[in-house]
């Protein structure tokens, strides 16, 4: 595993404050992962959502900021899977995630 993190609290501060901290449970069930073969995002408590993109299909990964949160947009080769958003996460975290994807593609 080249990268594995939960989103930072600051990425969804409004939701965290509005739920008086109960949002922490959802945050801990969200994972962003880069392995030597794929890029993964897992989300959800009851209904689990999983995004999986094989690294061989990744053309590029760009971190884009919106307020306190950032999203990594993963574009695929030839538009096979389109452009997939992965986030929200903190700015530095999104940049590290995009960099891990770029490094994994180059290896």
CSV table of C-alpha atoms in Angstrom, one decimal:
chain,number,residue,atom,x,y,z
A,1,UNK,CA,0.0,0.0,0.0
A,2,UNK,CA,1.5,3.3,-1.1
A,3,UNK,CA,-1.1,5.6,0.4
A,4,UNK,CA,-4.0,5.0,2.9
A,5,UNK,CA,-5.8,7.7,4.8
A,6,UNK,CA,-9.1,8.8,6.2
A,7,UNK,CA,-10.3,12.3,5.2
A,8,UNK,CA,-9.2,15.1,7.5
A,9,UNK,CA,-11.9,16.6,9.8
A,10,UNK,CA,-11.3,20.0,8.3
A,11,UNK,CA,-12.5,18.8,4.9
A,12,UNK,CA,-16.0,18.4,6.2
A,13,UNK,CA,-16.0,20.8,9.2
A,14,UNK,CA,-19.5,21.9,8.6
A,15,UNK,CA,-20.9,18.4,8.7
A,16,UNK,CA,-18.8,17.6,11.7
A,17,UNK,CA,-20.1,20.7,13.6
A,18,UNK,CA,-23.7,20.2,12.5
A,19,UNK,CA,-23.8,16.6,13.8
A,20,UNK,CA,-22.0,17.5,17.0
A,21,UNK,CA,-19.2,15.1,16.2
A,22,UNK,CA,-21.3,12.1,15.1
A,23,UNK,CA,-19.8,12.7,11.6
A,24,UNK,CA,-16.6,11.2,13.0
A,25,UNK,CA,-18.1,7.7,12.6
A,26,UNK,CA,-18.6,8.3,8.8
A,27,UNK,CA,-15.1,9.8,8.5
A,28,UNK,CA,-13.5,6.7,10.0
A,29,UNK,CA,-15.4,4.5,7.6
A,30,UNK,CA,-14.0,6.4,4.6
A,31,UNK,CA,-10.7,5.4,3.2
A,32,UNK,CA,-8.6,6.6,0.2
A,33,UNK,CA,-6.0,4.0,-0.9
A,34,UNK,CA,-3.3,3.7,-3.6
A,35,UNK,CA,-1.7,0.3,-4.2
A,36,UNK,CA,0.8,-0.9,-6.8
A,37,UNK,CA,-2.2,-2.0,-8.9
A,38,UNK,CA,-5.2,0.3,-8.3
A,39,UNK,CA,-6.7,3.4,-6.8
A,40,UNK,CA,-9.5,2.8,-4.3
A,41,UNK,CA,-12.0,4.9,-2.3
A,42,UNK,CA,-14.4,3.3,0.3
A,43,UNK,CA,-17.2,5.2,1.9
A,44,UNK,CA,-20.4,4.6,3.9
A,45,UNK,CA,-21.7,3.1,7.1
A,46,UNK,CA,-24.7,1.0,6.1
A,47,UNK,CA,-24.6,1.2,2.4
A,48,UNK,CA,-20.9,0.8,1.4
A,49,UNK,CA,-19.7,2.6,-1.8
A,50,UNK,CA,-16.4,1.5,-3.4
A,51,UNK,CA,-14.6,3.1,-6.3
A,52,UNK,CA,-11.8,1.1,-7.9
A,53,UNK,CA,-9.7,2.2,-10.8
A,54,UNK,CA,-6.8,0.0,-12.1
A,55,UNK,CA,-3.6,2.0,-12.4
A,56,UNK,CA,-3.1,0.9,-16.0
A,57,UNK,CA,-6.2,3.0,-16.9
A,58,UNK,CA,-5.2,6.2,-15.0
A,59,UNK,CA,-4.1,9.0,-17.3
A,60,UNK,CA,-3.6,11.7,-14.6
A,61,UNK,CA,-4.7,12.8,-11.1
A,62,UNK,CA,-5.3,16.4,-10.2
A,63,UNK,CA,-6.1,17.9,-6.8
A,64,UNK,CA,-8.7,20.7,-6.9
A,65,UNK,CA,-9.5,22.9,-4.0
A,66,UNK,CA,-13.0,24.1,-3.1
A,67,UNK,CA,-13.1,26.1,0.2
A,68,UNK,CA,-11.6,24.0,3.0
A,69,UNK,CA,-11.9,20.7,1.1
A,70,UNK,CA,-10.1,19.3,-1.9
A,71,UNK,CA,-11.1,16.6,-4.3
A,72,UNK,CA,-8.8,14.5,-6.5
A,73,UNK,CA,-10.0,14.1,-10.0
A,74,UNK,CA,-8.7,10.9,-11.6
A,75,UNK,CA,-8.9,10.9,-15.4
A,76,UNK,CA,-8.7,7.6,-17.2
A,77,UNK,CA,-7.0,6.6,-20.5
A,78,UNK,CA,-9.2,7.1,-23.5
A,79,UNK,CA,-12.0,8.1,-21.1
A,80,UNK,CA,-12.7,4.5,-20.3
A,81,UNK,CA,-14.2,5.3,-16.9
A,82,UNK,CA,-14.4,9.1,-17.5
A,83,UNK,CA,-13.1,11.4,-14.8
A,84,UNK,CA,-13.7,10.1,-11.3
A,85,UNK,CA,-13.8,12.5,-8.2
A,86,UNK,CA,-12.4,11.1,-5.0
A,87,UNK,CA,-12.9,13.2,-1.9
A,88,UNK,CA,-13.5,15.4,0.0
A,89,UNK,CA,-10.2,15.6,1.9
A,90,UNK,CA,-7.9,18.2,3.2
A,91,UNK,CA,-5.7,20.2,0.7
A,92,UNK,CA,-2.4,18.7,1.7
A,93,UNK,CA,-3.9,15.2,1.9
A,94,UNK,CA,-5.4,15.6,-1.7
A,95,UNK,CA,-2.0,16.7,-3.0
A,96,UNK,CA,-0.3,13.7,-1.3
A,97,UNK,CA,-3.0,11.4,-2.7
A,98,UNK,CA,-2.6,12.7,-6.3
A,99,UNK,CA,1.2,12.5,-5.9
A,100,UNK,CA,1.0,8.9,-4.7
A,101,UNK,CA,-1.1,8.0,-7.8
A,102,UNK,CA,1.4,9.7,-10.1
A,103,UNK,CA,4.3,7.9,-8.5
A,104,UNK,CA,2.5,4.5,-8.7
A,105,UNK,CA,1.8,5.0,-12.4
A,106,UNK,CA,5.4,5.8,-13.0
A,107,UNK,CA,6.7,2.7,-11.2
